[in-house]
Amino acid sequence: MTATVPPTDAGRAARRDDRRPAWEEEPGPVVQGLKGITLTGVCLAILGPLWVVLVTSLSDYRTITDAGGLVIVPKSVTFAAYREILGGGAVTRAVVVSLGITVVGTALSMAVSVLAAYGLSRPGTFAHRPILITLLVTMFFGAGLIPTYLLVGNLGLINSYWALILPSAVSVFNIFVLRAFFMGVAPELVDSAKIDGAGEWRILLVIVLPLSRAVVAVISLFYAVGYWSAWFNASLYINDTDKWPLQLIMRAFVIQHQPPPGMSQAIDSMQIPALSVQMAVMMLALIPVVCVYPFVQKHFTKGMLIGAVKG
């Protein structure tokens, strides 16, 4: 009789590698090199324009004139453009308006979205299915611009900050993402809390939300970036330039070449290059997002993907 030799670890690993699909194989040196080149190109495509905007905003009139426009290699550094836009004029006021709208709008949107998502994630809630279908329909069909404007006008919100918050306060997509995540919370935890006498408010605040920090952080970032970057509602509903948010100031200055009030004299006298001020306003609009994103980025995979797949 021939003795059966037990397979070694190397043999088992070899057979396991033979059965592994091609897309699960370890990439070779060529593929690794192509990945490195691709990632480097993507980083340059993203960081290159940011570098040009930053350098141009810190350049004086002579440097911009010598470069023929946008500056790539800095020759001298000056903060005159930033001192001009942050000197208590229209841009400073617009920054305060944008910050206030972002903070209040994000808080309101998260409160409504979390409550709606939690209610829709609990089985047996009142009118569960009709509300769910109604929300789903609104994702594909909208009233349109004119009915929305008439509604805002009839509510007396024209030229009001609430016109920048209420029309876009709730995103049905975000509610569904939160709902899917809430449905993934272990039912045993909720049942045990109910046995201990906890009500729905306590279950939401003490059990569900602490377990859902990732998705709450991601959705909060989505709402905050949406409010901070919004300009269309302001162009429709805000007639007073003193109430303009930063994005509308930037649009008027960069695209329409209309300097904010009080700044045109310094620009016309060539004390400060108009291009430098435009780039400074753009950097001012980018800084909050760039500062907040690294703190939320670690939650994206867990919060967004799990919330989108579950349920």
mmCIF file of C-alpha atoms in Angstrom:
data_model
loop_
_atom_site.group_PDB
_atom_site.id
_atom_site.type_symbol
_atom_site.label_atom_id
_atom_site.label_comp_id
_atom_site.label_asym_id
_atom_site.label_seq_id
_atom_site.Cartn_x
_atom_site.Cartn_y
_atom_site.Cartn_z
ATOM 1 C CA MET A 1 0.000 0.000 0.000
ATOM 2 C CA THR A 2 1.176 3.496 -0.786
ATOM 3 C CA ALA A 3 1.240 5.781 2.232
ATOM 4 C CA THR A 4 -0.677 8.986 1.903
ATOM 5 C CA VAL A 5 1.511 11.972 2.582
ATOM 6 C CA PRO A 6 -0.383 14.777 4.303
ATOM 7 C CA PRO A 7 -0.210 18.027 2.347
ATOM 8 C CA THR A 8 2.174 20.608 3.602
ATOM 9 C CA ASP A 9 1.268 24.222 4.278
ATOM 10 C CA ALA A 10 2.990 25.242 1.047
ATOM 11 C CA GLY A 11 0.949 22.745 -0.935
ATOM 12 C CA ARG A 12 -2.319 23.904 0.605
ATOM 13 C CA ALA A 13 -1.408 27.540 -0.076
ATOM 14 C CA ALA A 14 -0.536 26.709 -3.689
ATOM 15 C CA ARG A 15 -3.867 24.971 -4.271
ATOM 16 C CA ARG A 16 -5.681 27.840 -2.587
ATOM 17 C CA ASP A 17 -3.898 30.313 -4.888
ATOM 18 C CA ASP A 18 -4.893 28.196 -7.892
ATOM 19 C CA ARG A 19 -8.552 28.498 -6.946
ATOM 20 C CA ARG A 20 -8.344 32.250 -6.272
ATOM 21 C CA PRO A 21 -10.010 34.474 -8.903
ATOM 22 C CA ALA A 22 -7.717 36.601 -11.038
ATOM 23 C CA TRP A 23 -8.951 39.871 -9.524
ATOM 24 C CA GLU A 24 -7.937 38.696 -6.036
ATOM 25 C CA GLU A 25 -4.335 37.960 -6.967
ATOM 26 C CA GLU A 26 -1.556 40.138 -5.620
ATOM 27 C CA PRO A 27 -0.670 42.789 -8.233
ATOM 28 C CA GLY A 28 2.699 42.505 -9.883
ATOM 29 C CA PRO A 29 5.407 45.191 -10.064
ATOM 30 C CA VAL A 30 4.027 46.617 -13.329
ATOM 31 C CA VAL A 31 0.545 47.024 -11.912
ATOM 32 C CA GLN A 32 1.923 48.526 -8.704
ATOM 33 C CA GLY A 33 3.933 51.000 -10.747
ATOM 34 C CA LEU A 34 0.889 51.964 -12.827
ATOM 35 C CA LYS A 35 -1.111 52.481 -9.635
ATOM 36 C CA GLY A 36 1.612 54.751 -8.262
ATOM 37 C CA ILE A 37 1.736 56.778 -11.461
ATOM 38 C CA THR A 38 -2.063 57.083 -11.574
ATOM 39 C CA LEU A 39 -2.338 58.196 -7.946
ATOM 40 C CA THR A 40 0.475 60.704 -8.451
ATOM 41 C CA GLY A 41 -1.288 62.122 -11.503
ATOM 42 C CA VAL A 42 -4.579 62.412 -9.611
ATOM 43 C CA CYS A 43 -2.855 64.187 -6.708
ATOM 44 C CA LEU A 44 -1.167 66.618 -9.085
ATOM 45 C CA ALA A 45 -4.469 67.274 -10.869
ATOM 46 C CA ILE A 46 -6.086 68.135 -7.530
ATOM 47 C CA LEU A 47 -3.272 69.951 -5.756
ATOM 48 C CA GLY A 48 -1.954 71.786 -8.838
ATOM 49 C CA PRO A 49 -4.921 74.169 -9.242
ATOM 50 C CA LEU A 50 -5.061 74.720 -5.476
ATOM 51 C CA TRP A 51 -1.387 75.676 -5.499
ATOM 52 C CA VAL A 52 -1.930 78.126 -8.371
ATOM 53 C CA VAL A 53 -4.898 79.741 -6.592
ATOM 54 C CA LEU A 54 -2.958 80.049 -3.322
ATOM 55 C CA VAL A 55 0.195 81.461 -4.915
ATOM 56 C CA THR A 56 -1.769 83.933 -7.034
ATOM 57 C CA SER A 57 -3.683 85.163 -3.983
ATOM 58 C CA LEU A 58 -0.345 85.901 -2.261
ATOM 59 C CA SER A 59 1.275 87.656 -5.233
ATOM 60 C CA ASP A 60 1.643 91.372 -5.825
ATOM 61 C CA TYR A 61 0.755 93.325 -8.948
ATOM 62 C CA ARG A 62 4.206 93.059 -10.544
ATOM 63 C CA THR A 63 4.433 89.275 -10.095
ATOM 64 C CA ILE A 64 1.007 88.744 -11.659
ATOM 65 C CA THR A 65 1.860 91.087 -14.528
ATOM 66 C CA ASP A 66 5.152 89.273 -15.213
ATOM 67 C CA ALA A 67 3.361 85.897 -15.164
ATOM 68 C CA GLY A 68 0.673 87.156 -17.501
ATOM 69 C CA GLY A 69 -2.100 86.081 -15.157
ATOM 70 C CA LEU A 70 -2.083 83.103 -12.825
ATOM 71 C CA VAL A 71 1.185 82.604 -10.946
ATOM 72 C CA ILE A 72 2.812 79.194 -10.624
ATOM 73 C CA VAL A 73 6.194 80.077 -9.127
ATOM 74 C CA PRO A 74 5.990 82.649 -6.314
ATOM 75 C CA LYS A 75 8.450 85.536 -6.369
ATOM 76 C CA SER A 76 7.141 87.634 -3.505
ATOM 77 C CA VAL A 77 4.524 87.063 -0.825
ATOM 78 C CA THR A 78 2.004 89.668 0.262
ATOM 79 C CA PHE A 79 -1.185 89.363 2.306
ATOM 80 C CA ALA A 80 -2.668 92.591 0.954
ATOM 81 C CA ALA A 81 -5.537 90.768 -0.763
ATOM 82 C CA TYR A 82 -6.506 88.938 2.449
ATOM 83 C CA ARG A 83 -6.258 92.141 4.502
ATOM 84 C CA GLU A 84 -8.521 93.835 1.979
ATOM 85 C CA ILE A 85 -11.258 91.180 1.953
ATOM 86 C CA LEU A 86 -11.117 90.655 5.738
ATOM 87 C CA GLY A 87 -11.031 94.321 6.611
ATOM 88 C CA GLY A 88 -14.631 94.431 7.785
ATOM 89 C CA GLY A 89 -16.271 94.969 4.400
ATOM 90 C CA ALA A 90 -18.727 92.992 2.307
ATOM 91 C CA VAL A 91 -16.612 89.816 2.226
ATOM 92 C CA THR A 92 -16.256 89.667 6.003
ATOM 93 C CA ARG A 93 -19.995 90.140 6.395
ATOM 94 C CA ALA A 94 -20.620 87.426 3.782
ATOM 95 C CA VAL A 95 -18.378 85.006 5.697
ATOM 96 C CA VAL A 96 -20.399 85.590 8.864
ATOM 97 C CA VAL A 97 -23.644 85.059 6.927
ATOM 98 C CA SER A 98 -22.378 81.824 5.387
ATOM 99 C CA LEU A 99 -21.159 80.506 8.740
ATOM 100 C CA GLY A 100 -24.486 81.289 10.399
ATOM 101 C CA ILE A 101 -26.500 79.662 7.611
ATOM 102 C CA THR A 102 -24.242 76.606 7.638
ATOM 103 C CA VAL A 103 -24.434 76.083 11.406
ATOM 104 C CA VAL A 104 -28.182 76.710 11.768
ATOM 105 C CA GLY A 105 -29.083 74.884 8.558
ATOM 106 C CA THR A 106 -26.970 71.825 9.361
ATOM 107 C CA ALA A 107 -28.427 71.574 12.872
ATOM 108 C CA LEU A 108 -31.995 71.869 11.562
ATOM 109 C CA SER A 109 -31.432 69.436 8.686
ATOM 110 C CA MET A 110 -29.820 66.827 10.929
ATOM 111 C CA ALA A 111 -32.603 67.097 13.516
ATOM 112 C CA VAL A 112 -35.328 66.565 10.914
ATOM 113 C CA SER A 113 -33.422 63.864 9.024
ATOM 114 C CA VAL A 114 -32.507 61.858 12.124
ATOM 115 C CA LEU A 115 -36.053 61.972 13.505
ATOM 116 C CA ALA A 116 -37.579 61.016 10.154
ATOM 117 C CA ALA A 117 -35.060 58.230 9.560
ATOM 118 C CA TYR A 118 -35.504 56.800 13.049
ATOM 119 C CA GLY A 119 -39.283 56.840 12.772
ATOM 120 C CA LEU A 120 -39.170 55.117 9.376
ATOM 121 C CA SER A 121 -36.688 52.524 10.656
ATOM 122 C CA ARG A 122 -39.014 51.337 13.446
ATOM 123 C CA PRO A 123 -41.498 48.661 12.297
ATOM 124 C CA GLY A 124 -45.142 49.370 12.946
ATOM 125 C CA THR A 125 -44.906 53.166 13.051
ATOM 126 C CA PHE A 126 -47.919 55.236 11.981
ATOM 127 C CA ALA A 127 -48.373 55.513 8.191
ATOM 128 C CA HIS A 128 -44.970 53.940 7.704
ATOM 129 C CA ARG A 129 -45.398 52.733 4.130
ATOM 130 C CA PRO A 130 -47.316 55.751 2.698
ATOM 131 C CA ILE A 131 -44.722 58.168 4.115
ATOM 132 C CA LEU A 132 -41.889 56.042 2.742
ATOM 133 C CA ILE A 133 -43.450 55.947 -0.734
ATOM 134 C CA THR A 134 -44.133 59.696 -0.650
ATOM 135 C CA LEU A 135 -40.516 60.441 0.201
ATOM 136 C CA LEU A 136 -39.330 58.090 -2.508
ATOM 137 C CA VAL A 137 -41.482 59.825 -5.130
ATOM 138 C CA THR A 138 -40.013 63.222 -4.240
ATOM 139 C CA MET A 139 -36.552 61.925 -5.152
ATOM 140 C CA PHE A 140 -37.625 61.651 -8.802
ATOM 141 C CA PHE A 141 -40.296 64.326 -9.195
ATOM 142 C CA GLY A 142 -40.147 67.955 -8.066
ATOM 143 C CA ALA A 143 -42.505 70.900 -8.261
ATOM 144 C CA GLY A 144 -40.116 73.015 -10.301
ATOM 145 C CA LEU A 145 -38.499 76.397 -9.880
ATOM 146 C CA ILE A 146 -41.526 78.674 -10.363
ATOM 147 C CA PRO A 147 -43.866 76.886 -7.884
ATOM 148 C CA THR A 148 -41.033 76.791 -5.354
ATOM 149 C CA TYR A 149 -40.396 80.511 -5.756
ATOM 150 C CA LEU A 150 -44.110 81.273 -5.407
ATOM 151 C CA LEU A 151 -44.281 79.153 -2.242
ATOM 152 C CA VAL A 152 -41.287 80.928 -0.712
ATOM 153 C CA GLY A 153 -42.810 84.281 -1.634
ATOM 154 C CA ASN A 154 -46.220 83.433 -0.164
ATOM 155 C CA LEU A 155 -44.525 82.354 3.065
ATOM 156 C CA GLY A 156 -42.918 85.794 3.292
ATOM 157 C CA LEU A 157 -39.374 84.457 3.097
ATOM 158 C CA ILE A 158 -38.114 86.627 0.239
ATOM 159 C CA ASN A 159 -34.981 88.501 1.336
ATOM 160 C CA SER A 160 -34.878 86.386 4.502
ATOM 161 C CA TYR A 161 -32.105 84.079 5.678
ATOM 162 C CA TRP A 162 -34.691 81.322 6.143
ATOM 163 C CA ALA A 163 -35.092 81.257 2.375
ATOM 164 C CA LEU A 164 -31.533 79.913 2.228
ATOM 165 C CA ILE A 165 -32.284 77.125 4.723
ATOM 166 C CA LEU A 166 -35.867 75.872 4.533
ATOM 167 C CA PRO A 167 -36.188 75.080 0.770
ATOM 168 C CA SER A 168 -33.198 72.712 0.980
ATOM 169 C CA ALA A 169 -33.436 71.689 4.635
ATOM 170 C CA VAL A 170 -34.104 67.991 4.027
ATOM 171 C CA SER A 171 -32.530 65.531 1.603
ATOM 172 C CA VAL A 172 -34.539 62.339 1.070
ATOM 173 C CA PHE A 173 -31.384 60.513 0.040
ATOM 174 C CA ASN A 174 -29.755 61.351 3.375
ATOM 175 C CA ILE A 175 -32.867 60.202 5.232
ATOM 176 C CA PHE A 176 -32.715 56.833 3.471
ATOM 177 C CA VAL A 177 -29.028 56.442 4.280
ATOM 178 C CA LEU A 178 -29.677 57.193 7.952
ATOM 179 C CA ARG A 179 -32.702 54.888 7.977
ATOM 180 C CA ALA A 180 -30.684 52.013 6.511
ATOM 181 C CA PHE A 181 -28.016 52.475 9.176
ATOM 182 C CA PHE A 182 -30.557 52.690 12.011
ATOM 183 C CA MET A 183 -32.158 49.458 10.788
ATOM 184 C CA GLY A 184 -28.785 47.779 11.239
ATOM 185 C CA VAL A 185 -28.735 48.461 14.978
ATOM 186 C CA ALA A 186 -29.147 45.163 16.837
ATOM 187 C CA PRO A 187 -32.835 44.693 17.756
ATOM 188 C CA GLU A 188 -31.755 43.043 20.997
ATOM 189 C CA LEU A 189 -30.362 46.348 22.263
ATOM 190 C CA VAL A 190 -33.622 48.149 21.547
ATOM 191 C CA ASP A 191 -35.717 45.363 23.095
ATOM 192 C CA SER A 192 -33.603 45.274 26.235
ATOM 193 C CA ALA A 193 -33.909 49.058 26.582
ATOM 194 C CA LYS A 194 -37.686 48.829 26.257
ATOM 195 C CA ILE A 195 -37.772 46.137 28.931
ATOM 196 C CA ASP A 196 -35.845 48.483 31.215
ATOM 197 C CA GLY A 197 -38.515 51.127 30.642
ATOM 198 C CA ALA A 198 -36.747 53.356 28.087
ATOM 199 C CA GLY A 199 -38.929 55.326 25.698
ATOM 200 C CA GLU A 200 -38.277 56.046 22.034
ATOM 201 C CA TRP A 201 -36.509 59.362 22.742
ATOM 202 C CA ARG A 202 -34.132 57.723 25.194
ATOM 203 C CA ILE A 203 -33.474 54.808 22.844
ATOM 204 C CA LEU A 204 -32.637 57.223 20.032
ATOM 205 C CA LEU A 205 -30.388 59.501 22.096
ATOM 206 C CA VAL A 206 -28.651 56.897 24.268
ATOM 207 C CA ILE A 207 -28.435 53.800 22.059
ATOM 208 C CA VAL A 208 -29.026 54.488 18.364
ATOM 209 C CA LEU A 209 -27.146 57.772 17.868
ATOM 210 C CA PRO A 210 -23.955 56.741 19.752
ATOM 211 C CA LEU A 211 -23.800 53.610 17.595
ATOM 212 C CA SER A 212 -24.334 55.695 14.458
ATOM 213 C CA ARG A 213 -21.634 58.334 14.919
ATOM 214 C CA ALA A 214 -20.025 57.462 11.585
ATOM 215 C CA VAL A 215 -23.098 57.955 9.421
ATOM 216 C CA VAL A 216 -24.197 61.020 11.417
ATOM 217 C CA ALA A 217 -20.781 62.618 10.863
ATOM 218 C CA VAL A 218 -20.878 61.914 7.133
ATOM 219 C CA ILE A 219 -24.419 63.209 6.626
ATOM 220 C CA SER A 220 -23.617 66.293 8.724
ATOM 221 C CA LEU A 221 -20.666 66.997 6.437
ATOM 222 C CA PHE A 222 -22.886 66.617 3.368
ATOM 223 C CA TYR A 223 -25.397 69.106 4.732
ATOM 224 C CA ALA A 224 -22.706 71.547 5.901
ATOM 225 C CA VAL A 225 -20.871 71.537 2.565
ATOM 226 C CA GLY A 226 -24.198 71.968 0.758
ATOM 227 C CA TYR A 227 -25.132 75.039 2.814
ATOM 228 C CA TRP A 228 -21.624 76.504 2.636
ATOM 229 C CA SER A 229 -21.370 76.077 -1.143
ATOM 230 C CA ALA A 230 -24.940 77.097 -2.052
ATOM 231 C CA TRP A 231 -25.409 80.258 -4.087
ATOM 232 C CA PHE A 232 -28.437 79.619 -6.334
ATOM 233 C CA ASN A 233 -31.089 80.091 -3.629
ATOM 234 C CA ALA A 234 -29.387 83.306 -2.543
ATOM 235 C CA SER A 235 -29.434 84.628 -6.110
ATOM 236 C CA LEU A 236 -33.182 83.920 -6.271
ATOM 237 C CA TYR A 237 -34.451 84.985 -2.867
ATOM 238 C CA ILE A 238 -31.975 87.566 -1.508
ATOM 239 C CA ASN A 239 -32.268 91.081 -2.942
ATOM 240 C CA ASP A 240 -30.248 92.920 -0.298
ATOM 241 C CA THR A 241 -26.520 92.685 -1.039
ATOM 242 C CA ASP A 242 -25.767 93.028 2.678
ATOM 243 C CA LYS A 243 -27.347 89.594 3.167
ATOM 244 C CA TRP A 244 -25.386 87.848 0.431
ATOM 245 C CA PRO A 245 -23.455 84.729 1.483
ATOM 246 C CA LEU A 246 -19.824 84.269 0.552
ATOM 247 C CA GLN A 247 -20.502 82.063 -2.464
ATOM 248 C CA LEU A 248 -22.684 84.714 -4.085
ATOM 249 C CA ILE A 249 -20.012 87.357 -3.454
ATOM 250 C CA MET A 250 -17.443 85.055 -5.037
ATOM 251 C CA ARG A 251 -19.675 84.371 -8.036
ATOM 252 C CA ALA A 252 -20.297 88.074 -8.642
ATOM 253 C CA PHE A 253 -16.608 88.907 -8.256
ATOM 254 C CA VAL A 254 -14.953 85.990 -10.074
ATOM 255 C CA ILE A 255 -17.465 85.340 -12.869
ATOM 256 C CA GLN A 256 -19.216 88.675 -13.340
ATOM 257 C CA HIS A 257 -16.136 90.779 -12.374
ATOM 258 C CA GLN A 258 -18.142 92.921 -9.948
ATOM 259 C CA PRO A 259 -15.985 93.781 -6.912
ATOM 260 C CA PRO A 260 -17.790 93.940 -3.559
ATOM 261 C CA PRO A 261 -18.766 97.419 -2.343
ATOM 262 C CA GLY A 262 -15.874 99.351 -0.825
ATOM 263 C CA MET A 263 -13.207 97.326 -2.586
ATOM 264 C CA SER A 264 -13.334 98.705 -6.107
ATOM 265 C CA GLN A 265 -11.318 101.837 -5.262
ATOM 266 C CA ALA A 266 -8.260 99.875 -4.124
ATOM 267 C CA ILE A 267 -8.516 97.590 -7.146
ATOM 268 C CA ASP A 268 -9.065 100.391 -9.659
ATOM 269 C CA SER A 269 -6.035 102.275 -8.325
ATOM 270 C CA MET A 270 -3.949 99.104 -8.853
ATOM 271 C CA GLN A 271 -2.927 99.006 -5.190
ATOM 272 C CA ILE A 272 -4.157 95.390 -5.127
ATOM 273 C CA PRO A 273 -4.475 93.180 -8.227
ATOM 274 C CA ALA A 274 -8.064 92.176 -8.954
ATOM 275 C CA LEU A 275 -6.921 88.639 -9.797
ATOM 276 C CA SER A 276 -5.181 88.324 -6.438
ATOM 277 C CA VAL A 277 -8.351 89.357 -4.621
ATOM 278 C CA GLN A 278 -10.425 86.915 -6.651
ATOM 279 C CA MET A 279 -8.104 84.042 -5.748
ATOM 280 C CA ALA A 280 -8.119 85.121 -2.093
ATOM 281 C CA VAL A 281 -11.923 84.965 -2.013
ATOM 282 C CA MET A 282 -11.766 81.499 -3.553
ATOM 283 C CA MET A 283 -9.269 80.342 -0.922
ATOM 284 C CA LEU A 284 -11.489 81.774 1.794
ATOM 285 C CA ALA A 285 -14.371 79.670 0.488
ATOM 286 C CA LEU A 286 -12.213 76.521 0.377
ATOM 287 C CA ILE A 287 -10.530 76.761 3.782
ATOM 288 C CA PRO A 288 -13.474 75.605 5.993
ATOM 289 C CA VAL A 289 -14.126 72.502 3.877
ATOM 290 C CA VAL A 290 -10.436 71.615 3.751
ATOM 291 C CA CYS A 291 -10.139 71.999 7.532
ATOM 292 C CA VAL A 292 -13.235 69.943 8.393
ATOM 293 C CA TYR A 293 -12.870 67.137 5.871
ATOM 294 C CA PRO A 294 -9.841 65.337 7.445
ATOM 295 C CA PHE A 295 -11.737 64.897 10.711
ATOM 296 C CA VAL A 296 -14.716 63.269 8.962
ATOM 297 C CA GLN A 297 -12.881 61.352 6.237
ATOM 298 C CA LYS A 298 -12.250 58.313 8.463
ATOM 299 C CA HIS A 299 -16.012 57.829 8.818
ATOM 300 C CA PHE A 300 -16.757 57.784 5.088
ATOM 301 C CA THR A 301 -16.232 54.072 4.419
ATOM 302 C CA LYS A 302 -18.040 52.885 7.521
ATOM 303 C CA GLY A 303 -20.765 55.496 7.532
ATOM 304 C CA MET A 304 -21.605 55.900 3.873
ATOM 305 C CA LEU A 305 -21.074 52.427 2.453
ATOM 306 C CA ILE A 306 -22.609 50.460 5.311
ATOM 307 C CA GLY A 307 -25.540 52.860 5.462
ATOM 308 C CA ALA A 308 -26.099 52.501 1.727
ATOM 309 C CA VAL A 309 -25.886 48.690 1.636
ATOM 310 C CA LYS A 310 -27.932 47.724 4.690
ATOM 311 C CA GLY A 311 -31.718 47.600 4.432
#
